[in-house]
Coordinates of C-alpha atoms in Angstrom, one line a residue:
Chain A
M1 CA -98.6 -49.9 -61.7
I2 CA -95.4 -49.0 -63.4
S3 CA -95.0 -45.4 -64.1
T4 CA -92.6 -43.6 -66.3
K5 CA -90.1 -41.3 -64.5
I6 CA -88.0 -40.1 -67.4
K7 CA -89.2 -40.0 -71.0
I8 CA -86.7 -39.0 -73.7
S9 CA -88.2 -38.4 -77.1
N10 CA -86.6 -37.7 -80.4
L11 CA -83.5 -36.5 -78.8
Y12 CA -80.7 -35.3 -81.1
K13 CA -77.3 -33.9 -80.2
I14 CA -74.9 -32.6 -82.8
F15 CA -71.6 -31.1 -81.6
G16 CA -70.4 -28.2 -83.6
S17 CA -70.8 -24.5 -84.2
N18 CA -73.8 -24.8 -86.5
S19 CA -75.5 -27.9 -85.2
K20 CA -79.2 -27.0 -85.7
K21 CA -78.7 -26.7 -89.4
Y22 CA -77.8 -30.3 -90.0
I23 CA -80.7 -31.8 -88.0
P24 CA -82.9 -32.4 -91.2
E25 CA -80.1 -34.2 -92.9
V26 CA -79.4 -36.4 -89.9
R27 CA -83.1 -37.1 -89.6
D28 CA -83.1 -38.2 -93.3
G29 CA -80.5 -40.8 -92.4
M30 CA -77.1 -39.1 -92.7
S31 CA -74.6 -41.2 -90.8
K32 CA -72.1 -40.1 -88.1
D33 CA -69.2 -40.5 -90.4
E34 CA -70.8 -38.6 -93.3
L35 CA -71.7 -35.7 -91.0
L36 CA -68.1 -35.6 -89.8
S37 CA -66.5 -35.7 -93.2
K38 CA -68.9 -33.4 -94.9
Y39 CA -69.6 -30.7 -92.3
N40 CA -67.1 -31.4 -89.6
H41 CA -69.8 -31.8 -87.0
V42 CA -70.0 -34.7 -84.6
L43 CA -73.2 -36.6 -84.2
G44 CA -73.6 -37.3 -80.5
L45 CA -77.1 -38.7 -80.2
D46 CA -79.3 -39.8 -83.1
N47 CA -83.0 -39.8 -82.4
I48 CA -83.0 -41.3 -78.9
N49 CA -86.4 -42.5 -77.6
L50 CA -86.3 -44.0 -74.1
K51 CA -88.6 -44.4 -71.1
V52 CA -87.1 -45.0 -67.7
E53 CA -89.4 -46.6 -65.2
D54 CA -89.9 -45.0 -61.8
Q55 CA -87.7 -46.5 -59.1
S56 CA -85.8 -48.8 -61.5
I57 CA -82.2 -49.0 -62.5
Q58 CA -81.8 -48.2 -66.1
V59 CA -78.4 -49.2 -67.5
V60 CA -77.1 -47.5 -70.6
M61 CA -74.4 -49.4 -72.3
G62 CA -72.1 -48.9 -75.2
L63 CA -68.4 -48.7 -76.2
S64 CA -66.6 -45.4 -75.7
G65 CA -67.8 -42.9 -78.2
S66 CA -71.2 -44.4 -78.4
G67 CA -72.9 -41.4 -76.8
K68 CA -73.7 -42.8 -73.4
S69 CA -72.1 -40.1 -71.4
T70 CA -73.7 -37.5 -73.6
L71 CA -77.1 -39.1 -73.1
I72 CA -76.8 -39.1 -69.3
R73 CA -75.8 -35.4 -69.3
H74 CA -79.0 -34.5 -71.0
I75 CA -81.1 -35.6 -68.0
N76 CA -79.7 -32.8 -65.9
R77 CA -78.8 -30.7 -69.0
L78 CA -75.1 -30.5 -68.4
I79 CA -75.2 -30.8 -72.2
E80 CA -77.8 -28.9 -74.1
P81 CA -79.8 -30.9 -76.6
T82 CA -79.9 -29.9 -80.2
E83 CA -83.4 -31.1 -80.6
G84 CA -85.9 -33.3 -78.7
S85 CA -87.4 -33.4 -75.3
V86 CA -86.5 -34.9 -71.9
L87 CA -89.5 -35.2 -69.6
V88 CA -89.0 -35.9 -65.9
D89 CA -92.4 -36.4 -64.3
D90 CA -94.0 -34.7 -67.3
Q91 CA -91.9 -31.6 -66.9
D92 CA -89.7 -30.8 -69.9
I93 CA -86.2 -30.3 -68.8
T94 CA -85.1 -28.8 -72.1
K95 CA -87.6 -25.9 -71.5
L96 CA -86.4 -24.9 -68.0
N97 CA -84.9 -21.4 -67.7
K98 CA -81.6 -20.8 -65.9
S99 CA -82.9 -20.6 -62.3
E100 CA -85.4 -23.4 -62.8
L101 CA -82.6 -25.6 -64.1
L102 CA -80.5 -24.8 -61.0
E103 CA -83.4 -25.7 -58.8
F104 CA -83.9 -28.9 -60.7
R105 CA -80.3 -29.9 -60.3
R106 CA -80.3 -29.0 -56.6
N107 CA -83.3 -31.0 -55.7
R108 CA -84.1 -33.6 -58.2
T109 CA -80.8 -35.2 -59.4
G110 CA -77.6 -36.4 -57.9
M111 CA -74.6 -37.4 -60.0
V112 CA -71.7 -39.7 -59.5
F113 CA -68.7 -39.4 -61.8
Q114 CA -66.3 -41.9 -63.3
R115 CA -63.2 -40.2 -61.9
F116 CA -65.0 -39.2 -58.7
A117 CA -64.7 -35.4 -59.3
L118 CA -64.5 -34.8 -55.5
F119 CA -63.5 -31.3 -54.4
P120 CA -59.8 -31.8 -53.4
H121 CA -59.7 -28.8 -51.1
Q122 CA -62.6 -29.9 -49.0
N123 CA -62.6 -32.7 -46.4
I124 CA -65.0 -35.6 -46.7
I125 CA -67.8 -34.2 -44.7
D126 CA -67.7 -30.9 -46.6
N127 CA -67.7 -32.8 -49.9
V128 CA -70.8 -34.7 -48.9
K129 CA -72.4 -31.5 -47.8
F130 CA -71.7 -29.7 -51.0
G131 CA -75.1 -30.1 -52.5
L132 CA -76.7 -29.1 -49.3
S133 CA -74.6 -26.0 -48.8
I134 CA -75.4 -24.9 -52.4
K135 CA -79.0 -25.0 -51.3
N136 CA -78.1 -22.9 -48.2
I137 CA -79.3 -25.5 -45.8
E138 CA -78.6 -24.8 -42.2
K139 CA -75.3 -26.0 -40.9
A140 CA -76.6 -28.3 -38.1
E141 CA -79.1 -30.0 -40.4
S142 CA -76.6 -30.5 -43.3
N143 CA -74.1 -31.8 -40.9
D144 CA -76.5 -34.4 -39.6
K145 CA -77.5 -35.4 -43.1
A146 CA -73.9 -35.6 -44.3
M147 CA -73.0 -37.8 -41.3
F148 CA -76.0 -40.0 -42.0
W149 CA -74.8 -40.7 -45.5
I150 CA -71.1 -41.0 -44.6
D151 CA -72.3 -43.7 -42.1
K152 CA -74.5 -45.4 -44.8
V153 CA -71.6 -45.8 -47.2
G154 CA -69.4 -47.1 -44.4
L155 CA -66.9 -44.2 -44.1
N156 CA -67.4 -43.5 -40.4
G157 CA -64.2 -42.0 -39.0
F158 CA -63.1 -40.5 -42.3
E159 CA -65.1 -37.3 -42.1
Y160 CA -62.1 -35.0 -41.7
K161 CA -59.8 -36.7 -44.1
F162 CA -59.2 -35.2 -47.5
P163 CA -60.0 -37.0 -50.8
N164 CA -56.4 -37.6 -51.7
Q165 CA -55.9 -39.5 -48.4
L166 CA -58.5 -42.1 -49.5
S167 CA -58.3 -45.1 -51.8
G168 CA -60.3 -45.1 -55.1
G169 CA -63.1 -47.2 -53.7
M170 CA -63.5 -45.0 -50.7
Q171 CA -63.4 -41.9 -52.8
Q172 CA -66.3 -43.2 -54.9
R173 CA -68.2 -43.9 -51.7
V174 CA -67.8 -40.3 -50.9
G175 CA -69.1 -39.5 -54.4
L176 CA -72.1 -41.7 -53.8
A177 CA -72.8 -40.1 -50.4
R178 CA -72.5 -36.7 -51.9
A179 CA -75.0 -37.5 -54.6
L180 CA -77.5 -39.0 -52.1
A181 CA -77.2 -36.3 -49.5
T182 CA -79.6 -33.9 -51.2
D183 CA -82.1 -36.8 -51.4
P184 CA -82.7 -36.5 -55.1
D185 CA -85.2 -38.8 -56.8
I186 CA -83.0 -39.4 -59.8
L187 CA -79.4 -40.7 -59.5
L188 CA -77.2 -40.3 -62.5
M189 CA -74.1 -42.6 -62.4
D190 CA -71.6 -42.0 -65.2
E191 CA -69.3 -45.1 -65.3
A192 CA -69.3 -44.7 -61.6
F193 CA -67.4 -48.0 -60.9
S194 CA -65.3 -48.2 -64.0
A195 CA -62.2 -46.7 -62.5
L196 CA -62.2 -49.2 -59.6
D197 CA -60.4 -52.5 -59.5
P198 CA -62.6 -55.6 -59.9
L199 CA -63.0 -56.7 -56.3
I200 CA -63.9 -53.2 -55.1
R201 CA -66.2 -52.8 -58.1
T202 CA -68.2 -55.9 -57.2
D203 CA -68.4 -54.6 -53.6
M204 CA -69.7 -51.2 -54.7
Q205 CA -72.3 -52.9 -57.0
D206 CA -73.6 -55.0 -54.1
Q207 CA -73.7 -51.9 -51.9
L208 CA -75.6 -50.0 -54.5
L209 CA -78.2 -52.8 -54.9
E210 CA -78.5 -53.0 -51.1
L211 CA -79.1 -49.3 -50.8
Q212 CA -81.5 -49.3 -53.7
K213 CA -83.7 -51.8 -51.9
N214 CA -84.6 -49.1 -49.4
L215 CA -84.0 -46.0 -51.4
K216 CA -86.0 -46.8 -54.5
K217 CA -84.4 -44.1 -56.6
T218 CA -84.7 -43.9 -60.3
I219 CA -81.1 -44.7 -61.3
M220 CA -79.5 -44.2 -64.7
F221 CA -76.3 -46.1 -64.8
I222 CA -73.8 -45.8 -67.5
T223 CA -71.3 -48.6 -68.1
H224 CA -69.3 -50.3 -70.8
D225 CA -69.1 -53.5 -68.9
L226 CA -71.8 -56.0 -69.8
D227 CA -71.5 -58.1 -66.6
E228 CA -72.1 -54.9 -64.6
A229 CA -75.1 -54.0 -66.7
L230 CA -76.6 -57.4 -66.3
K231 CA -76.1 -57.4 -62.6
L232 CA -77.5 -54.0 -61.9
G233 CA -79.9 -53.2 -64.7
D234 CA -83.7 -53.7 -64.5
R235 CA -83.5 -52.6 -68.1
I236 CA -80.6 -52.2 -70.4
S237 CA -80.3 -49.9 -73.3
I238 CA -77.5 -50.3 -75.8
L239 CA -76.1 -47.4 -77.7
N240 CA -74.0 -47.6 -80.9
G241 CA -72.7 -44.5 -82.7
G242 CA -75.3 -42.3 -81.0
K243 CA -78.2 -44.6 -81.9
L244 CA -80.2 -46.6 -79.4
V245 CA -79.9 -50.1 -80.9
Q246 CA -81.7 -52.1 -78.2
D247 CA -83.7 -51.5 -75.0
G248 CA -84.9 -54.4 -72.9
S249 CA -84.4 -56.6 -69.9
A250 CA -81.3 -58.6 -69.5
E251 CA -83.0 -61.7 -70.9
D252 CA -84.2 -59.9 -74.0
I253 CA -80.7 -58.7 -74.7
L254 CA -79.2 -62.1 -74.2
L255 CA -81.8 -64.1 -76.0
N256 CA -82.8 -61.8 -78.8
P257 CA -79.9 -59.5 -79.6
A258 CA -81.1 -56.8 -82.0
D259 CA -78.0 -56.8 -84.3
D260 CA -74.5 -57.9 -84.7
Y261 CA -73.2 -55.2 -82.4
V262 CA -75.3 -56.4 -79.5
K263 CA -74.5 -60.0 -80.4
N264 CA -70.8 -59.2 -80.2
F265 CA -71.4 -57.6 -76.8
V266 CA -73.2 -60.6 -75.3
K267 CA -71.2 -63.4 -76.8
D268 CA -68.8 -63.9 -73.9
V269 CA -71.4 -63.7 -71.2
N270 CA -72.1 -66.7 -69.0
R271 CA -75.7 -67.1 -69.8
A272 CA -76.3 -69.7 -67.2
K273 CA -75.4 -67.2 -64.6
V274 CA -77.7 -64.4 -65.9
L275 CA -80.7 -66.2 -67.3
K276 CA -83.4 -67.5 -65.0
I277 CA -85.3 -70.7 -65.2
K278 CA -88.4 -69.0 -66.3
S279 CA -86.9 -67.8 -69.5
I280 CA -86.0 -71.4 -70.8
M281 CA -88.6 -73.7 -69.1
N282 CA -91.5 -75.4 -70.9
I283 CA -94.7 -73.9 -69.8
S284 CA -96.7 -76.8 -71.1
G285 CA -96.4 -80.2 -69.4
V286 CA -97.8 -82.1 -66.4
Q287 CA -96.3 -82.1 -62.9
N288 CA -94.4 -85.3 -62.3
N289 CA -94.2 -86.9 -58.9
S290 CA -90.5 -86.5 -58.2
D291 CA -89.5 -84.6 -55.0
S292 CA -86.9 -82.5 -56.8
F293 CA -87.8 -79.1 -58.1
V294 CA -86.4 -75.7 -59.0
K295 CA -87.9 -72.2 -58.6
V296 CA -88.8 -70.0 -61.6
D297 CA -86.6 -67.1 -60.4
D298 CA -83.5 -69.1 -59.8
N299 CA -80.7 -68.6 -62.3
I300 CA -79.8 -71.5 -64.4
E301 CA -76.3 -71.9 -63.0
S302 CA -77.4 -72.5 -59.5
C303 CA -79.8 -75.2 -60.6
L304 CA -77.4 -77.0 -63.0
P305 CA -76.5 -79.9 -60.6
K306 CA -80.1 -80.7 -60.0
I307 CA -81.1 -80.6 -63.6
L308 CA -78.1 -82.6 -64.7
E309 CA -78.6 -85.3 -62.0
S310 CA -82.3 -85.8 -62.7
E311 CA -83.2 -88.5 -65.2
N312 CA -86.5 -86.9 -66.2
D313 CA -87.8 -83.3 -66.6
L314 CA -87.8 -81.3 -63.4
N315 CA -90.8 -79.5 -61.9
V316 CA -90.6 -75.7 -61.8
F317 CA -92.4 -74.0 -58.9
D318 CA -93.2 -70.4 -58.4
D319 CA -92.8 -68.4 -55.2
N320 CA -96.0 -69.9 -53.8
N321 CA -94.7 -73.4 -54.5
K322 CA -97.3 -73.8 -57.3
F323 CA -96.4 -75.9 -60.3
V324 CA -95.7 -73.7 -63.4
G325 CA -93.8 -75.9 -65.8
L326 CA -91.0 -78.3 -66.5
I327 CA -87.4 -78.0 -67.3
S328 CA -85.2 -80.5 -69.1
R329 CA -81.5 -81.0 -69.8
N330 CA -82.3 -80.2 -73.4
N331 CA -83.6 -76.8 -72.5
V332 CA -80.3 -76.0 -70.8
A333 CA -78.2 -77.5 -73.5
N334 CA -80.0 -75.4 -76.1
I335 CA -79.4 -72.1 -74.4
L336 CA -75.8 -72.8 -73.6
K337 CA -75.1 -73.9 -77.2
N338 CA -75.6 -70.6 -79.0
Chain B
M1 CA -34.3 11.9 -106.2
N2 CA -33.3 8.7 -107.9
L3 CA -34.3 5.2 -106.9
S4 CA -31.1 4.1 -105.2
E5 CA -31.2 7.1 -102.9
L6 CA -34.8 6.3 -102.0
L7 CA -33.9 2.8 -100.9
I8 CA -31.0 4.0 -98.7
T9 CA -32.7 6.8 -96.8
F10 CA -35.9 6.0 -95.1
P11 CA -38.9 8.1 -96.2
E12 CA -39.3 9.8 -92.8
M13 CA -41.7 12.6 -91.9
S14 CA -40.2 16.0 -92.0
K15 CA -38.4 17.3 -88.9
E16 CA -40.9 20.2 -88.7
S17 CA -44.0 18.0 -88.6
L18 CA -42.4 15.6 -86.1
R19 CA -41.7 18.6 -83.9
M20 CA -45.2 19.8 -84.3
F21 CA -46.5 16.3 -83.4
R22 CA -44.5 16.1 -80.2
K23 CA -45.4 19.7 -79.3
S24 CA -49.1 19.2 -79.7
V25 CA -49.2 15.9 -77.7
D26 CA -47.1 17.3 -74.9
G27 CA -49.1 20.5 -74.9
A28 CA -52.4 18.7 -74.7
Y29 CA -51.1 16.5 -71.9
R30 CA -49.8 19.5 -70.0
N31 CA -53.1 21.2 -70.3
F32 CA -54.9 18.1 -69.2
S33 CA -52.7 17.7 -66.1
R34 CA -53.0 21.4 -65.3
E35 CA -56.8 21.1 -65.6
Y36 CA -57.3 17.8 -63.8
G37 CA -54.1 17.1 -61.9
D38 CA -55.5 18.3 -58.6
A39 CA -58.7 16.4 -58.9
I40 CA -56.9 13.2 -59.8
E41 CA -54.5 13.7 -56.9
A42 CA -57.5 14.1 -54.6
V43 CA -58.7 10.7 -55.7
F44 CA -55.5 9.2 -54.3
D45 CA -55.7 11.1 -51.0
P46 CA -57.1 8.2 -49.0
V47 CA -54.3 6.0 -50.2
L48 CA -51.7 8.6 -49.3
Y49 CA -53.2 9.0 -45.8
F50 CA -53.1 5.3 -45.3
L51 CA -49.5 5.1 -46.7
V52 CA -48.3 7.9 -44.4
W53 CA -50.1 6.4 -41.4
F54 CA -48.7 2.9 -42.0
E55 CA -45.2 4.3 -42.4
K56 CA -45.5 6.4 -39.3
L57 CA -46.8 3.4 -37.4
L58 CA -43.8 1.2 -38.4
Q59 CA -41.3 4.0 -37.7
S60 CA -42.6 5.3 -34.5
S61 CA -43.5 2.0 -32.8
P62 CA -40.8 0.7 -30.5
W63 CA -38.4 -1.4 -32.7
P64 CA -38.6 -4.5 -30.5
I65 CA -42.4 -4.6 -30.9
V66 CA -42.1 -4.2 -34.7
I67 CA -39.5 -7.0 -34.9
L68 CA -41.7 -9.2 -32.7
V69 CA -44.7 -8.7 -34.9
I70 CA -42.7 -9.3 -38.1
L71 CA -41.3 -12.5 -36.6
I72 CA -44.7 -13.7 -35.6
L73 CA -46.0 -13.2 -39.1
V74 CA -42.9 -14.9 -40.5
Y75 CA -43.5 -17.9 -38.3
L76 CA -47.2 -18.1 -39.0
G77 CA -46.5 -17.9 -42.8
S78 CA -43.6 -20.3 -43.0
R79 CA -43.9 -22.5 -39.9
S80 CA -40.1 -22.6 -40.0
I81 CA -38.1 -21.8 -36.9
Y82 CA -34.9 -21.4 -39.0
L83 CA -36.4 -18.8 -41.2
T84 CA -37.7 -16.9 -38.1
I85 CA -34.3 -16.9 -36.5
G86 CA -32.7 -15.8 -39.8
S87 CA -35.2 -13.0 -40.1
L88 CA -34.4 -11.9 -36.5
F89 CA -30.7 -11.6 -37.3
A90 CA -31.3 -9.8 -40.6
L91 CA -33.5 -7.2 -38.9
L92 CA -31.1 -6.7 -36.0
L93 CA -28.2 -6.2 -38.5
I94 CA -30.3 -3.8 -40.5
G95 CA -31.0 -1.7 -37.4
Y96 CA -27.4 -1.9 -36.2
F97 CA -26.1 -0.5 -39.5
G98 CA -28.5 2.5 -39.2
M99 CA -31.0 1.5 -41.9
W100 CA -34.0 0.8 -39.7
E101 CA -36.0 3.9 -40.6
D102 CA -35.5 3.5 -44.4
T103 CA -36.3 -0.2 -44.2
M104 CA -39.6 0.6 -42.5
S105 CA -40.4 3.1 -45.2
T106 CA -39.7 0.4 -47.8
V107 CA -41.7 -2.2 -46.0
S108 CA -44.6 0.1 -45.8
I109 CA -44.7 1.0 -49.4
I110 CA -44.1 -2.6 -50.5
G111 CA -46.9 -3.7 -48.2
V112 CA -49.4 -1.1 -49.5
C113 CA -48.4 -1.8 -53.1
T114 CA -48.9 -5.5 -52.6
F115 CA -52.3 -5.1 -51.0
M116 CA -53.5 -2.8 -53.7
S117 CA -52.1 -5.1 -56.4
I118 CA -54.0 -8.0 -54.8
G119 CA -57.2 -5.9 -54.4
L120 CA -57.1 -4.8 -58.0
G121 CA -55.4 -7.8 -59.6
I122 CA -57.6 -10.6 -58.4
P123 CA -60.9 -9.2 -59.7
I124 CA -59.2 -8.3 -63.0
G125 CA -57.8 -11.9 -63.2
I126 CA -61.3 -13.3 -62.5
A127 CA -62.8 -11.2 -65.2
M128 CA -60.1 -12.4 -67.6
S129 CA -60.7 -16.0 -66.8
N130 CA -64.4 -15.5 -67.4
S131 CA -64.2 -14.3 -70.9
D132 CA -61.8 -14.9 -73.7
R133 CA -62.5 -11.4 -75.1
A134 CA -61.4 -9.8 -71.8
R135 CA -58.3 -11.9 -71.8
A136 CA -57.5 -10.9 -75.4
T137 CA -57.9 -7.2 -74.4
I138 CA -56.0 -7.3 -71.1
T139 CA -53.0 -9.5 -72.1
P140 CA -51.4 -7.0 -74.5
I141 CA -51.9 -4.3 -71.9
L142 CA -50.1 -6.4 -69.3
D143 CA -47.3 -7.1 -71.9
V144 CA -46.8 -3.3 -72.3
M145 CA -46.8 -2.8 -68.5
Q146 CA -44.1 -5.3 -68.1
T147 CA -41.9 -4.4 -71.0
M148 CA -42.2 -0.6 -71.2
P149 CA -39.2 0.9 -69.4
S150 CA -40.5 2.3 -66.2
F151 CA -38.9 5.7 -66.8
V152 CA -41.2 6.2 -69.7
Y153 CA -44.4 5.9 -67.8
L154 CA -42.9 7.8 -64.9
I155 CA -42.8 10.9 -67.1
P156 CA -46.6 11.4 -67.5
V157 CA -47.2 10.2 -63.9
V158 CA -44.8 12.9 -62.6
M159 CA -46.3 15.5 -64.9
L160 CA -49.7 14.7 -63.6
L161 CA -49.1 14.1 -59.9
G162 CA -45.7 15.7 -59.3
I163 CA -43.0 14.1 -57.2
G164 CA -43.9 12.0 -54.1
K165 CA -45.3 8.9 -52.6
I166 CA -48.4 8.5 -54.9
P167 CA -46.5 8.6 -58.2
G168 CA -44.0 6.2 -56.8
L169 CA -46.8 3.9 -55.6
L170 CA -48.4 4.0 -59.1
A171 CA -45.1 3.3 -60.8
V172 CA -44.5 0.3 -58.5
I173 CA -48.1 -1.1 -59.0
I174 CA -48.0 -0.7 -62.8
Y175 CA -44.8 -2.7 -62.8
A176 CA -45.7 -5.3 -60.2
I177 CA -49.4 -6.1 -60.8
P178 CA -49.2 -8.1 -64.0
P179 CA -48.1 -11.4 -62.4
I180 CA -51.0 -11.5 -60.0
I181 CA -53.5 -10.8 -62.8
R182 CA -52.0 -13.4 -65.1
L183 CA -51.7 -16.1 -62.4
T184 CA -55.2 -15.5 -61.1
D185 CA -56.5 -16.0 -64.6
L186 CA -54.3 -19.1 -65.1
G187 CA -55.2 -20.6 -61.8
I188 CA -58.9 -20.4 -62.4
R189 CA -58.6 -21.7 -66.0
E190 CA -56.6 -24.6 -64.8
V191 CA -59.3 -25.9 -62.4
D192 CA -60.2 -29.5 -63.3
K193 CA -63.1 -29.5 -65.7
E194 CA -64.6 -32.6 -64.0
V195 CA -64.7 -30.9 -60.7
L196 CA -66.4 -27.9 -62.2
E197 CA -68.9 -30.2 -63.9
A198 CA -69.6 -31.8 -60.5
A199 CA -70.3 -28.3 -59.1
D200 CA -72.7 -27.7 -62.0
A201 CA -74.4 -31.0 -61.5
F202 CA -75.3 -30.0 -58.0
G203 CA -76.8 -26.8 -59.2
A204 CA -74.1 -24.3 -58.1
N205 CA -74.6 -20.9 -59.7
K206 CA -71.7 -18.8 -61.1
R207 CA -71.0 -17.1 -57.8
Q208 CA -71.0 -20.3 -55.8
K209 CA -68.8 -22.0 -58.3
L210 CA -66.3 -19.1 -58.2
F211 CA -66.1 -18.8 -54.4
R212 CA -66.4 -22.4 -53.4
V213 CA -64.6 -24.2 -56.1
Q214 CA -62.6 -22.1 -58.6
L215 CA -60.9 -19.6 -56.2
P216 CA -60.0 -22.1 -53.5
L217 CA -58.5 -24.4 -56.1
A218 CA -56.7 -21.6 -57.8
L219 CA -55.3 -20.2 -54.5
P220 CA -51.9 -21.9 -54.7
T221 CA -51.4 -20.4 -58.2
I222 CA -52.7 -17.1 -57.1
F223 CA -50.2 -17.2 -54.3
A224 CA -47.4 -17.8 -56.7
G225 CA -48.6 -14.5 -58.4
I226 CA -48.6 -12.7 -55.1
N227 CA -45.0 -13.8 -54.5
Q228 CA -44.0 -12.6 -57.9
T229 CA -45.7 -9.3 -57.3
I230 CA -43.8 -8.7 -54.0
M231 CA -40.5 -9.5 -55.6
M232 CA -41.2 -7.1 -58.5
A233 CA -42.3 -4.4 -56.2
L234 CA -39.0 -4.7 -54.3
A235 CA -37.1 -4.5 -57.5
M236 CA -38.7 -1.1 -58.2
V237 CA -37.6 0.4 -54.9
V238 CA -34.6 2.2 -56.3
I239 CA -36.4 3.6 -59.4
A240 CA -39.3 4.8 -57.2
S241 CA -36.8 6.6 -55.0
M242 CA -35.9 8.7 -58.0
I243 CA -39.3 10.3 -57.9
G244 CA -39.2 11.0 -54.2
V245 CA -40.3 7.8 -52.5
K246 CA -38.4 7.4 -49.2
G247 CA -36.8 4.2 -48.2
L248 CA -33.8 2.0 -49.0
G249 CA -33.7 3.2 -52.6
Q250 CA -32.7 6.7 -51.7
P251 CA -29.3 5.9 -50.1
V252 CA -28.6 3.6 -53.0
L253 CA -29.3 6.5 -55.4
K254 CA -27.0 8.7 -53.4
A255 CA -24.4 6.0 -53.4
I256 CA -24.5 5.8 -57.2
T257 CA -24.1 9.5 -57.7
N258 CA -21.3 9.9 -55.1
Q259 CA -19.6 6.6 -55.6
Y260 CA -20.2 5.5 -51.9
F261 CA -19.6 1.8 -52.4
T262 CA -20.2 0.6 -48.9
M263 CA -23.3 2.6 -48.5
G264 CA -24.7 1.2 -51.7
L265 CA -23.8 -2.3 -50.7
L266 CA -25.3 -2.2 -47.2
N267 CA -28.6 -0.8 -48.4
G268 CA -28.6 -3.2 -51.3
L269 CA -28.1 -6.1 -48.9
A270 CA -31.0 -4.8 -46.8
I271 CA -33.2 -5.0 -49.9
V272 CA -32.0 -8.5 -50.6
A273 CA -32.7 -9.5 -47.0
L274 CA -36.3 -8.2 -47.2
A275 CA -36.7 -9.9 -50.5
I276 CA -35.5 -13.3 -49.1
I277 CA -37.8 -13.0 -46.1
F278 CA -40.9 -12.0 -48.2
D279 CA -40.1 -14.7 -50.8
R280 CA -39.5 -17.6 -48.4
V281 CA -42.5 -16.8 -46.2
S282 CA -45.0 -16.4 -49.1
Q283 CA -43.6 -19.5 -50.9
S284 CA -43.9 -21.8 -48.0
F285 CA -47.4 -20.4 -47.2
G286 CA -48.3 -21.1 -50.8
K287 CA -46.9 -24.6 -50.6
R288 CA -49.0 -25.3 -47.5
L289 CA -52.1 -24.2 -49.3
Q290 CA -51.3 -26.8 -52.0
Q291 CA -51.3 -29.7 -49.6
H292 CA -54.7 -31.2 -50.4
R293 CA -55.4 -29.5 -53.6
S294 CA -53.4 -31.7 -56.0
G295 CA -56.2 -33.7 -57.6
S296 CA -58.5 -36.3 -56.0
R297 CA -56.7 -39.4 -57.2
D298 CA -54.1 -41.1 -55.2

């Protein structure tokens, strides 16, 4: 059964000295620009409703200024909401008092930052240990834990170096280890890989996916890069001007973009690489007797040679090698056309 | 009185009322100091004992040991063998020209003033960095402390506590403490917002943030403040000697009144030598603190 880990309901954030006052007008449809010109307040989030599944990677995407960094900071309340609720396992984060909030941050969430935000005066092991030392965990135990995570992210031998002696990619590994060291069930990643160069970014994405296989954390991942979103996200939410414009799987977003903003986002994506056979095959049809077949969960690109070579429709099998449908060159052509 | 006359002469208060005003303020203060002078002096007794003890310690210990200790501190602070050798020669020359005892007096009062300035200044600086209101209140006070001619605040201090070490100490601290307060405040305020946010995200409370993140990262800036404070304390040596503080200032004062050029020059040079040693040591120590603290990006 899929359970909801984080449930965000009717969340509004208005930046300004008198934010509460303008909620009714925003609720009645006042736009971000209007609010700014009329009252000089900035609309950060506009009625966000979102459920994040337990143990999934939820990507939040949008251009800069769309409110994605604001949204992620509401999960651990680094930013106070103007109105609305954020439930984590049915506990309303917005209602926690000061010490409960500190406890929540210490035990339940870990955060990774775009520009790493490591502590420059501490060496790597002390950086990784930071969350543990805040919890006053015994030195020997926190040392062991820190070493474990330093090893996990592949930074063995760098324990006593300082952040400014490490490359960007290595620094972000420290950031990741620091976030994981307290063993939180929620991982918040704010454009965590955006500051890295492309090769290292791909590397880090792979490493994150690899770690997630065993860790099974609930991860909220902010990015402005669609390829990264499609690669990592179990589900993808797209924000525009503080509004949630679409929330769905990678396929949903590619095949049924909600509006022009999303369409614009996805237009340059290589669909064949992202979409799977199952999203374009014909479910009707009879199994033919050719030996050649493709699997439902293969992506289109990897099957292209087979599909193009074959004269007839191709059989599609599921994981148990059971026939589930047919795929034709036309199916592929159609999806690549638009 | 016609209009042109009114524009030329300022409408000042009458001589009589001004005299009354001065008299009543002075009288009130004199009464206050007669009433509470002893009690306030008693508050400073521990400081005085410490100051006297420290001075005695420096003066009565064998000079080679004192020099050795100073040289070790110089080396630990600066890690520079040249500075250590330079300090050795400076100290030997000071002793050879008969200024050893005065120099030790000066070192002791500068040392005590610096420690007291650090002890008072850093907490005040922290309070200032914590609230904009505290900053708005304290900043003008610091401005007054730094610009008010020191003779002016020496008058009430001497009226209250008489002549001696404690009034001198207070005068030096009033003059020398502002930089450490200002730079503590600045250093804490300058800590990278993202790093602070990271500390918040891991559930650090105010105390933990202050001691584990803000103060360590502000330390190089705070150290620049300490350096300034030492320099300003040294600059006050001659003025402090006017109210009875022993040390290198007194011979300078004597030299001014009697036109002893060589005496003034030698003692002046001794002050300069101390200043250079203090400055270079504290600066290079501050620089070493800075090593890994300059941001996390390469």
